[in-house]
Short mmCIF file of C-alpha atoms and ligand atoms in Angstrom, two decimals:
data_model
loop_
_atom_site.label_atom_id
_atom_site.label_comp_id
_atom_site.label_asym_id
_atom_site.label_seq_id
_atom_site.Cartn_x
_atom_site.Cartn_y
_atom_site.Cartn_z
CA UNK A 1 54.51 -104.88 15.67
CA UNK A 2 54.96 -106.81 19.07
CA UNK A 3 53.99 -110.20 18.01
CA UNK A 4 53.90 -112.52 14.67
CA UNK A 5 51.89 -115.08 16.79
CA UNK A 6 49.98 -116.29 13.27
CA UNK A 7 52.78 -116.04 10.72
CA UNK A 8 51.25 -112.86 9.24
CA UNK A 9 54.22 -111.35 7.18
CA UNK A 10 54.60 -107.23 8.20
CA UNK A 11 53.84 -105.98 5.02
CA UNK A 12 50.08 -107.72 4.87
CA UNK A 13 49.22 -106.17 8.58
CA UNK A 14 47.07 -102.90 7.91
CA UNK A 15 47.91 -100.10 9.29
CA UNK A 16 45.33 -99.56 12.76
CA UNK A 17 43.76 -96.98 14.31
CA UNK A 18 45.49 -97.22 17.76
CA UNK A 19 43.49 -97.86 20.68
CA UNK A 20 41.86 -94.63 22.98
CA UNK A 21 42.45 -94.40 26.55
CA UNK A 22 39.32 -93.12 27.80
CA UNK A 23 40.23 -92.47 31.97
CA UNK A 24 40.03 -94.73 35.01
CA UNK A 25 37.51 -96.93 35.89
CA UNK A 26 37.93 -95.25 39.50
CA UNK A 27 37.20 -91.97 37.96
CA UNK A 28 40.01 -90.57 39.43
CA UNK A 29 42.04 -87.47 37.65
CA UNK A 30 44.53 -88.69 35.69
CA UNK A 31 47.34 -85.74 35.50
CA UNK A 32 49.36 -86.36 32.16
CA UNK A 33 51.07 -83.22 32.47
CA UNK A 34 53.26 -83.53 35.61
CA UNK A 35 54.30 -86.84 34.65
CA UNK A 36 55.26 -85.57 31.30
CA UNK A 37 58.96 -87.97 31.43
CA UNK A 38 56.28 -90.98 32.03
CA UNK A 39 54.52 -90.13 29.16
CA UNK A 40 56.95 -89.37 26.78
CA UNK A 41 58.62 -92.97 27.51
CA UNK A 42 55.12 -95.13 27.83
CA UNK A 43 52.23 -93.79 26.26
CA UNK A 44 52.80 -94.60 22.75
CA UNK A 45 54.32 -98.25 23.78
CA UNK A 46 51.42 -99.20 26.01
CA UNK A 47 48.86 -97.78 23.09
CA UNK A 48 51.10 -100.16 20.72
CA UNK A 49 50.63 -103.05 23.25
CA UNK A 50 47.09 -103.27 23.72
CA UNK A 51 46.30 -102.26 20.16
CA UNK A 52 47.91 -105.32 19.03
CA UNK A 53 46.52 -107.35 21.78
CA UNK A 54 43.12 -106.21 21.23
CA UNK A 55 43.17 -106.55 17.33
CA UNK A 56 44.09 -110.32 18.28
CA UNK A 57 41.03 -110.72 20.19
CA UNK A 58 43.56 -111.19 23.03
CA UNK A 59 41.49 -111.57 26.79
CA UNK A 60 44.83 -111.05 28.71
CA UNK A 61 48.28 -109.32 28.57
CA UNK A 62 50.98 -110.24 30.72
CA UNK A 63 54.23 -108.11 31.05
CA UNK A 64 56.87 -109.52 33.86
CA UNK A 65 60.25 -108.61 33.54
CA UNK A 66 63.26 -110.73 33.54
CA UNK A 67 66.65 -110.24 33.74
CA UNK A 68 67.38 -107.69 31.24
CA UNK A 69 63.93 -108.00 29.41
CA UNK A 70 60.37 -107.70 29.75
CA UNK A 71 58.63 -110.83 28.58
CA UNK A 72 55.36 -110.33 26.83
CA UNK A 73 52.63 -113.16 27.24
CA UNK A 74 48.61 -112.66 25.64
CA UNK A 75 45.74 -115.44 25.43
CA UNK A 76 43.09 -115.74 22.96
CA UNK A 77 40.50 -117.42 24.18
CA UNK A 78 42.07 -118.44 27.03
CA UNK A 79 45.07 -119.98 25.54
CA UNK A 80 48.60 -118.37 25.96
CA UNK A 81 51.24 -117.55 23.28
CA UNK A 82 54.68 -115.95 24.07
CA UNK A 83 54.28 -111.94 22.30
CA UNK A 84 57.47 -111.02 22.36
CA UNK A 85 60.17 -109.29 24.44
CA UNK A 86 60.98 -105.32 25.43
CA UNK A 87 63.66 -103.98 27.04
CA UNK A 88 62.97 -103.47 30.74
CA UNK A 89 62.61 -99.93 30.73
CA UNK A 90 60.27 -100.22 28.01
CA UNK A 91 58.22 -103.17 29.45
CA UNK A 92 58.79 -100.91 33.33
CA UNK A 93 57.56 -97.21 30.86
CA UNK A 94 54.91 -99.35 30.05
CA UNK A 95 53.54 -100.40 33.79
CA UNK A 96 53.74 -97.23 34.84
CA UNK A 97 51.83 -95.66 32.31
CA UNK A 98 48.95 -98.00 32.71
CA UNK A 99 48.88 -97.60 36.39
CA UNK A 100 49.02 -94.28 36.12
CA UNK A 101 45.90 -94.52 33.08
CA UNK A 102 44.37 -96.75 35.75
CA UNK A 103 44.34 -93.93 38.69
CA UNK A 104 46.91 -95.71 40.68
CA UNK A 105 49.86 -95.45 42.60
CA UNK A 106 52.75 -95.11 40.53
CA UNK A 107 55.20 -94.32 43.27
CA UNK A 108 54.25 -97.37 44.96
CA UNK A 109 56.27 -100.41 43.34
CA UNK A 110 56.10 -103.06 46.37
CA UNK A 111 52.50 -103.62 46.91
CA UNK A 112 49.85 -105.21 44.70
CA UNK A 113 47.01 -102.92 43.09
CA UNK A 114 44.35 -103.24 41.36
CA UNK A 115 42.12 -100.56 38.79
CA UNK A 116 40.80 -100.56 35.52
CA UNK A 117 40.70 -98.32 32.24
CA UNK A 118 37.79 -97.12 30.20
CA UNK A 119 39.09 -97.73 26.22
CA UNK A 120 38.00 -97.73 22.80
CA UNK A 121 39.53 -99.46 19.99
CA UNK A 122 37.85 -99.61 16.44
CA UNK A 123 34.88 -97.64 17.60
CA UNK A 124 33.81 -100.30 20.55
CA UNK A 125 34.05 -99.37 24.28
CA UNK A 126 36.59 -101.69 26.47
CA UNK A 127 37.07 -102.13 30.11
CA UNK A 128 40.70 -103.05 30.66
CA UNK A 129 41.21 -104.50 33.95
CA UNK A 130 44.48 -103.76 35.71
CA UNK A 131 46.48 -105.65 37.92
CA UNK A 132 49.88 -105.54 39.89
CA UNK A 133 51.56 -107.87 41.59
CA UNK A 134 55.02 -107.37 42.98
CA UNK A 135 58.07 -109.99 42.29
CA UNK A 136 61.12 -110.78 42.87
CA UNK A 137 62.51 -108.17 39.80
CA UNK A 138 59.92 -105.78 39.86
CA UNK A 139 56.04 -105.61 39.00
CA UNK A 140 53.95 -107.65 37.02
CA UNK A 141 51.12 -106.15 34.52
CA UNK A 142 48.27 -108.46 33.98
CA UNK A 143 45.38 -106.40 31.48
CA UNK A 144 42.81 -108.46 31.57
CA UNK A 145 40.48 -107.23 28.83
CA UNK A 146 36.61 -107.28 29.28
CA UNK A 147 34.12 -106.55 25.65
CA UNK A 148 31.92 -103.36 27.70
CA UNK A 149 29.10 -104.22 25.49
CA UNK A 150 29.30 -107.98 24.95
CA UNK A 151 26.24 -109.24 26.68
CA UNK A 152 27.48 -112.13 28.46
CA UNK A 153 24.71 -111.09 31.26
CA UNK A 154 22.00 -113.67 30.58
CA UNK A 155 22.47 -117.58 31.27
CA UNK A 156 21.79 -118.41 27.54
CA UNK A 157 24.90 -115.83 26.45
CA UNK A 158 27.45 -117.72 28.90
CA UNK A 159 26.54 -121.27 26.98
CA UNK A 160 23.66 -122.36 29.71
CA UNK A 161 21.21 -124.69 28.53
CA UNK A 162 17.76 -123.93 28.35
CA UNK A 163 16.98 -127.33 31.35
CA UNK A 164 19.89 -125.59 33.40
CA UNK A 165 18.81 -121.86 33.37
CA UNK A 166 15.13 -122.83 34.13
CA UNK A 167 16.32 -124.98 37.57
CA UNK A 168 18.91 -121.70 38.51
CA UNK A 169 16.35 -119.86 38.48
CA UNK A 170 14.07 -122.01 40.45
CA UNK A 171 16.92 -122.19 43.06
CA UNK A 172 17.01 -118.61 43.36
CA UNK A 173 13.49 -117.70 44.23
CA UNK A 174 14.61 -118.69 48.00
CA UNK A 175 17.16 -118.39 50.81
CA UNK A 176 19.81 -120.48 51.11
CA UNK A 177 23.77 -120.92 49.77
CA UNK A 178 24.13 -120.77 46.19
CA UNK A 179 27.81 -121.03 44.25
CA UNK A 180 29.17 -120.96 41.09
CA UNK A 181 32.60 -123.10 41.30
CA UNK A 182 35.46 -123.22 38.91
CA UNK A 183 39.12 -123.07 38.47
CA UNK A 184 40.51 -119.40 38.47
CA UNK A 185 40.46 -117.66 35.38
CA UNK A 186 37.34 -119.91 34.37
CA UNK A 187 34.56 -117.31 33.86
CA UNK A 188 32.93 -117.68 37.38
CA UNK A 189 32.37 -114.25 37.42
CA UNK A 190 30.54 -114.09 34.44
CA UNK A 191 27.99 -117.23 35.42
CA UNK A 192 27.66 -115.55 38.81
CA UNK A 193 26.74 -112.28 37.10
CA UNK A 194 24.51 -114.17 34.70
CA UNK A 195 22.76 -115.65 37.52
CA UNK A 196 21.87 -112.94 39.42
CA UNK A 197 20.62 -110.96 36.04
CA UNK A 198 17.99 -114.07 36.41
CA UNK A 199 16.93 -112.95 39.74
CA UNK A 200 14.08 -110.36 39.61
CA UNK A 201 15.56 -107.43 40.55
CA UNK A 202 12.37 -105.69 41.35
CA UNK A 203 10.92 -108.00 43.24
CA UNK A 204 14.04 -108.78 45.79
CA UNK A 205 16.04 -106.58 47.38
CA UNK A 206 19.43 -107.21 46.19
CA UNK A 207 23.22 -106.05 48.06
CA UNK A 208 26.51 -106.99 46.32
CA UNK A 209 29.42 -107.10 48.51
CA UNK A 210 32.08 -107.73 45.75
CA UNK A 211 33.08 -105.81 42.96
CA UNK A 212 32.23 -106.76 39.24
CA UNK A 213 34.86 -104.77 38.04
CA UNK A 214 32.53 -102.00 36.18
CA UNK A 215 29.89 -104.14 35.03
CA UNK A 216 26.82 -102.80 36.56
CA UNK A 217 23.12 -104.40 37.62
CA UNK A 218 20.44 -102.50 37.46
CA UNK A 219 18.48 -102.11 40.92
CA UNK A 220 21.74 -103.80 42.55
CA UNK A 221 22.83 -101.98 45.30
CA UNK A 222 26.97 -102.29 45.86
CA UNK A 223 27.87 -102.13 49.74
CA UNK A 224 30.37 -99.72 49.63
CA UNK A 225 31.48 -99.62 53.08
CA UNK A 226 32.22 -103.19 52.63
CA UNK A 227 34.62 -104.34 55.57
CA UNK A 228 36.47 -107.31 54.09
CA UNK A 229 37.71 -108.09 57.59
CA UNK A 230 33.91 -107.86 59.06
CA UNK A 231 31.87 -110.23 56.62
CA UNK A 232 29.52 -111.17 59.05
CA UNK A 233 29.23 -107.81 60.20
CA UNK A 234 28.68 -106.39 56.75
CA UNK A 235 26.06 -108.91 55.78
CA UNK A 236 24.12 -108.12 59.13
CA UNK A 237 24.43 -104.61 58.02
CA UNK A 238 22.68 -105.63 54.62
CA UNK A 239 20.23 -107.54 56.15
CA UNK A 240 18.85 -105.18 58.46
CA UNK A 241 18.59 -102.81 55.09
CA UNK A 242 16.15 -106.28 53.99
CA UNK A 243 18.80 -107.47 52.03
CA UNK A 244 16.96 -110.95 50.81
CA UNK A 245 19.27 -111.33 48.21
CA UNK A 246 23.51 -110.69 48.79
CA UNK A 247 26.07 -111.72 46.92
CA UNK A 248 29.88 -111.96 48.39
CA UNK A 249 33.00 -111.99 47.45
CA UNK A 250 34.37 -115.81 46.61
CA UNK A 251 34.58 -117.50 49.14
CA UNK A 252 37.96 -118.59 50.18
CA UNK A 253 38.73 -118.52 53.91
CA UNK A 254 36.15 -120.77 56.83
CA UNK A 255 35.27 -116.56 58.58
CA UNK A 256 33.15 -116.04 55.15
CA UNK A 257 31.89 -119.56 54.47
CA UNK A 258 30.56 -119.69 58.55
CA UNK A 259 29.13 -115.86 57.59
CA UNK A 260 27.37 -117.04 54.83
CA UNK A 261 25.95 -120.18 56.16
CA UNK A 262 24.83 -118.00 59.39
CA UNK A 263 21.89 -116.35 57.03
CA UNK A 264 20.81 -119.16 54.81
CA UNK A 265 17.62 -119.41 56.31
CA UNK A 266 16.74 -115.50 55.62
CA UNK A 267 18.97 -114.57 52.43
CA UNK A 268 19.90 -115.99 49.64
CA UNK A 269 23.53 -115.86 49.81
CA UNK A 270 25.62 -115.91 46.37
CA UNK A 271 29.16 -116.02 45.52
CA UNK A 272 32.03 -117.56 43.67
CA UNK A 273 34.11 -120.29 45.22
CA UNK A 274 37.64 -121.33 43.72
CA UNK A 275 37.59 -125.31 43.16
CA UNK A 276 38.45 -127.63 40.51
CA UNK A 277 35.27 -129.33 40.59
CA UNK A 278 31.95 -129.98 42.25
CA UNK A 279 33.16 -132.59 44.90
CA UNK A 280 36.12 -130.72 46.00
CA UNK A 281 33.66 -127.30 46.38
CA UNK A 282 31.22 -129.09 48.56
CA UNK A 283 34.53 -130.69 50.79
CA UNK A 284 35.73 -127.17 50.98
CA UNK A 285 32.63 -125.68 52.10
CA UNK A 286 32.59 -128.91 54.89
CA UNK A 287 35.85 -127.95 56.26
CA UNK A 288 35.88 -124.43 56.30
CA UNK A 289 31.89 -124.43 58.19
CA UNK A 290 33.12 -127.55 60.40
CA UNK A 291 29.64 -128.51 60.11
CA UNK A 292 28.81 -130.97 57.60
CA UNK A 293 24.71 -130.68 58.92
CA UNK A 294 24.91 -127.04 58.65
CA UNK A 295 26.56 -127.22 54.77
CA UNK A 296 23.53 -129.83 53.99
CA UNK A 297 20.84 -127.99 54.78
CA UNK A 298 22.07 -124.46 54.11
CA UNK A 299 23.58 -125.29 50.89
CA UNK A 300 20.96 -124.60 47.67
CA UNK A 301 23.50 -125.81 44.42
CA UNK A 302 26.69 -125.22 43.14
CA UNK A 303 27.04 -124.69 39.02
CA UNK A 304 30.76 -125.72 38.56
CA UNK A 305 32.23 -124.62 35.42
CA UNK A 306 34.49 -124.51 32.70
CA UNK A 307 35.13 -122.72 29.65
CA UNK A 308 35.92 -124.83 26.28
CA UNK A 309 36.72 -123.36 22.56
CA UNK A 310 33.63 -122.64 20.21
CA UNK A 311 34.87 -123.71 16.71
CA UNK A 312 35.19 -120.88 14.12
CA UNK A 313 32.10 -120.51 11.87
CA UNK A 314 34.26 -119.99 9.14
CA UNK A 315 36.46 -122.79 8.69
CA UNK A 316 35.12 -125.92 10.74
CA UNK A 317 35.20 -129.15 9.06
CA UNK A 318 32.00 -131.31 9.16
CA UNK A 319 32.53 -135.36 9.10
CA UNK A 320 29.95 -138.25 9.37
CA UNK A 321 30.52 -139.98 12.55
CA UNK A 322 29.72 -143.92 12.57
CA UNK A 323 26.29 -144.42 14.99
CA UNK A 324 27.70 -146.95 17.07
CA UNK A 325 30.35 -144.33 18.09
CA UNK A 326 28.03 -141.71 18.98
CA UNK A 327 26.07 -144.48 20.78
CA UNK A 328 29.32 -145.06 22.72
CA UNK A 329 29.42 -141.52 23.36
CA UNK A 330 25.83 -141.37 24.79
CA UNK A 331 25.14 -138.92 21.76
CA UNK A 332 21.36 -139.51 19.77
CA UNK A 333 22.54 -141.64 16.79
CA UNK A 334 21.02 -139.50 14.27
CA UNK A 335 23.42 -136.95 14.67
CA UNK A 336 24.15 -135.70 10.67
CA UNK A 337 27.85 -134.15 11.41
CA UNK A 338 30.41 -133.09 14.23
CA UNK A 339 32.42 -130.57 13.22
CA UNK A 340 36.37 -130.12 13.69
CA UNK A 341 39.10 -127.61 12.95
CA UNK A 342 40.73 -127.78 9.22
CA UNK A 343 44.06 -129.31 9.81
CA UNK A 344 47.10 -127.30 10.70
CA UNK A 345 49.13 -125.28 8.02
CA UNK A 346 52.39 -128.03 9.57
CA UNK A 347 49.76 -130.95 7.78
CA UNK A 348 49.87 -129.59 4.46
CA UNK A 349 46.92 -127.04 4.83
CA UNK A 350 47.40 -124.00 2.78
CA UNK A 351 44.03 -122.15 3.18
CA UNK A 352 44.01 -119.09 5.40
CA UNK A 353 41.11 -118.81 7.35
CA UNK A 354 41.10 -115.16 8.03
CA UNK A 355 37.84 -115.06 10.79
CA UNK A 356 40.28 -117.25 13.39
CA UNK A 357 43.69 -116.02 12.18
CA UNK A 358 43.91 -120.09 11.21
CA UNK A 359 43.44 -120.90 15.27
CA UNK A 360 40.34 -122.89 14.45
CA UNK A 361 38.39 -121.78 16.86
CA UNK A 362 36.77 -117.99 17.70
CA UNK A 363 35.61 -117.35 21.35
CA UNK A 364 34.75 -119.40 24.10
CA UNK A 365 31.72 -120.67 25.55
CA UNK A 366 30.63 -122.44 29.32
CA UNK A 367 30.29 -125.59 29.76
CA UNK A 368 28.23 -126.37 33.24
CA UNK A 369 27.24 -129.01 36.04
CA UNK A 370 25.04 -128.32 38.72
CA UNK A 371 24.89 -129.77 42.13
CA UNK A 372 21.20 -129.66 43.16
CA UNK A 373 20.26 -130.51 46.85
CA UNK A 374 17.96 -133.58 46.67
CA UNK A 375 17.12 -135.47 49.76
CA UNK A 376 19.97 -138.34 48.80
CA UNK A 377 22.98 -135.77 48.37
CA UNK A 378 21.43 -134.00 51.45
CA UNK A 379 22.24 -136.99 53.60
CA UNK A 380 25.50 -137.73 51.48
CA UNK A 381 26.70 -134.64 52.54
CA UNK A 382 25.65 -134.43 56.16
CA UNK A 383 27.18 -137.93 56.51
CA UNK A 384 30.63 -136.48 56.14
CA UNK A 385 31.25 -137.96 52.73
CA UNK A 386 34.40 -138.01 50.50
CA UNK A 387 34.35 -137.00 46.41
CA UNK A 388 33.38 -140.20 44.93
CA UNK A 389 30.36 -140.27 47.43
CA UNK A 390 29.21 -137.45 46.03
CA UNK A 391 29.74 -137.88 42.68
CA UNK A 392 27.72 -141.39 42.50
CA UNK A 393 25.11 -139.43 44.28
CA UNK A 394 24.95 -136.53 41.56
CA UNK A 395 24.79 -139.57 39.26
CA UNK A 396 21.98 -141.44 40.81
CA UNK A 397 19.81 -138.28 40.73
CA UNK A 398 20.91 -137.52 36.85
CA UNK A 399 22.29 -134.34 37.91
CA UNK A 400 23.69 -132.95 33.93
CA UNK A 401 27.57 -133.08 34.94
CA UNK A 402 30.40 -131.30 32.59
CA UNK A 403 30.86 -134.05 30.15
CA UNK A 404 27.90 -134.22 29.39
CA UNK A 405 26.87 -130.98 28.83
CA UNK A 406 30.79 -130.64 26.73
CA UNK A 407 29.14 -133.67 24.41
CA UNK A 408 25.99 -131.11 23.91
CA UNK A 409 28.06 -128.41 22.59
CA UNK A 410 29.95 -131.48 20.02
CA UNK A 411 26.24 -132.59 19.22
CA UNK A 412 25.14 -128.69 18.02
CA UNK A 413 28.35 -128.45 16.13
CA UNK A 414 29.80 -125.38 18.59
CA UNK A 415 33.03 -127.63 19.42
CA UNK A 416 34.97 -130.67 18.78
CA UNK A 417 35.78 -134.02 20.15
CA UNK A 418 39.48 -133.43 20.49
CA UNK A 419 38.51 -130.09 22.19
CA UNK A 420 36.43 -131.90 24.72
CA UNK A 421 39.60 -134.06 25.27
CA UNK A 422 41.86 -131.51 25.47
CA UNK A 423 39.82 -129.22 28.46
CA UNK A 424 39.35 -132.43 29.93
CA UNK A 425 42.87 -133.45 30.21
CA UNK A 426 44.40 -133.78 33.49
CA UNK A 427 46.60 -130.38 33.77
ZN1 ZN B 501 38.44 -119.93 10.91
#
């Protein structure tokens, strides 16, 4: 047992079925036998690490090493709690083996890579993503664990409401630059994949340029001789195949926002862009095109977004608020309940809820804002603006921003006030 993150005494944890390594995402060979001395030292630690990680719901496991130890770090639902230390060549057995479970490199130690491993644990199929990243006293492991069957593919699985989902997919029924912003770590990838399930697949002729690390479309054809270096030549490629529909990789350098912006006319042009909100996309995007003309009337929408705790069904505690506070709030009035999590065992509470491990909260859900182009933000933007210009804008044409849609999810009872507060909270 790695961690005691929830105060579970030994003796109560059942015994688990460890977790199956199923091969490399890559579909590479995996050869177990002349690596025998890896395996001996690291197959039966890394099983032991992600079984426990996974039987905590966990979404990511860090391993870094330290001095003379290898720290353990895993989130549930986003949030981190310290799992324990190894011994360095435990926590270094254990790197290796999943690189080498992952079809990489073990022999290489000084450059980052990046793979992914087919699993099952408890009879359900996992995709466990694989990173490396070289520091100063070694490698670090980041697993970042994806649910293979969990359909988070449609907008109304990732949180979307229903007035939301209807205008995406009125924005994507023609060319033009559409995002999905967010900090990293934040789901984008998941909303972007969500939005493009919305796109009829038969009826355009979609190219993806970036990698969804497994997850498939249907009818979505990947660009395999993608030339990271060459965006604008790869997307010329595509659309002289009649791409109409390509999404990129996020955007992060001026070369691919000035590639993308080059087609909006034609294509519609989709990808992820690292921000921390809407304002601060749409200044990026100005910078890095140089043209703030070009940005206003290439640019479709940008969904920002951000991922906040869904309270556990199990153990949520419904109160009465007072109506003038929900008036304050901008919430109807006639709201029965919000809901909270039980107090902490630290307050007095002795009941175990066994769903949430006592957390409070099970999963995570989206909450969204999108940026559509009206006329008004159209000359907002071409008129070189800064973030509050924008943001009065989105207000004047009632454009549903974050909070708002956050106070949705405390009016159905999915989260809480002091949940809101806490995602909201300046980092
Ligand atoms: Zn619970």
């Amino acid at each position: 047992m790695v961690f005691g993150m929830f105060g579970k005494k030994e003796e109560e944890e059942e015994e688990l079925e460890p977790v199956s390594f199923l091969g490399p995402v890559n579909g590479q060979d995996v050869n177990m036998k002349a690596n025998g001395r890896l395996v001996e030292a690291g197959l039966m630690r890394a099983k032991d690490l992600v079984t426990d990680a996974l039987a905590r719901r966990s979404d990511t496991i860090r391993l870094e090493p330290r001095g003379p130890q290898a720290v353990i770090t895993i989130s549930v639902d986003g949030i981190p709690y310290p799992g324990g230390k190894l011994g360095k060549a435990e926590g270094l057995a254990i790197t290796q083996m999943l690189k080498l479970l992952a079809g990489l490199d073990i022999k290489e130690r000084k450059k980052a890579q990046s793979g992914g491993i087919k699993a099952e644990f408890e009879t359900k199929p996992y995709t466990l993503g694989i990173k490396i990243v070289p520091v100063a006293e070694g490698e670090r492991l980041i697993v970042r664990v994806t649910d293979a069957k969990l359909k988070l593919d449609l907008p109304p699985d990732v949180g979307m409401g229903e007035p939301m989902r209807l205008k995406l997919r009125d924005l994507c029924t023609s060319p033009g630059v559409l995002l999905v912003a967010g900090p990293g770590g934040s789901g984008t990838t998941t909303t972007l994949f969500a939005v493009l399930r919305n796109i009829d697949a038969y009826m355009n002729t979609i190219y993806t340029l970036a990698d969804f690390e497994g997850r498939k479309v249907p009818q979505v054809t990947r660009m395999e001789d993608a030339e990271p270096e060459d965006l604008a030549g790869t997307i010329a490629k595509a659309a002289r195949r009649e791409a109409n529909v390509i999404l990129c990789e996020p955007v992060k350098t001026d070369t691919a926002a000035k590639a993308m912006f080059s087609r909006h006319e034609s294509i519609l042009m989709m990808a992820e862009i690292p921000a921390k909100d809407t304002a601060s996309a749409v200044l990026q995007l100005i910078e890095w095109v140089g043209d703030p003309k070009l940005v206003a009337e290439g640019l479709k929408g940008i969904v920002t977004q951000k991922l906040i705790r869904v309270l556990c069904n199990d153990c949520r505690m419904a109160y009465k608020p007072k109506s003038d506070f929900l008036r304050k709030l901008g919430l109807p009035d006639d709201i029965a309940a919000l809901y909270r999590k039980p107090p902490d065992a630290a307050e007095g509470n002795q009941d175990q809820c066994e769903s949430c491990g006592s957390v409070g909260f099970f999963g995570r859900t989206g909450m969204f804002e999108l940026l559509e182009m009206t006329e008004g933000m159209q000359a907002v933007i071409a008129g070189k603006p800064d973030a509050n210009a924008i943001r009065s804008q989105m207000k004047k044409d009632k454009m549903i921003t974050l909070q708002q849609d956050g106070l949705r999810l405390v009016a159905e009872g999915k989260t809480s006030l002091e949940e809101l507060q806490r995602v909201f909270k300046p980092a």
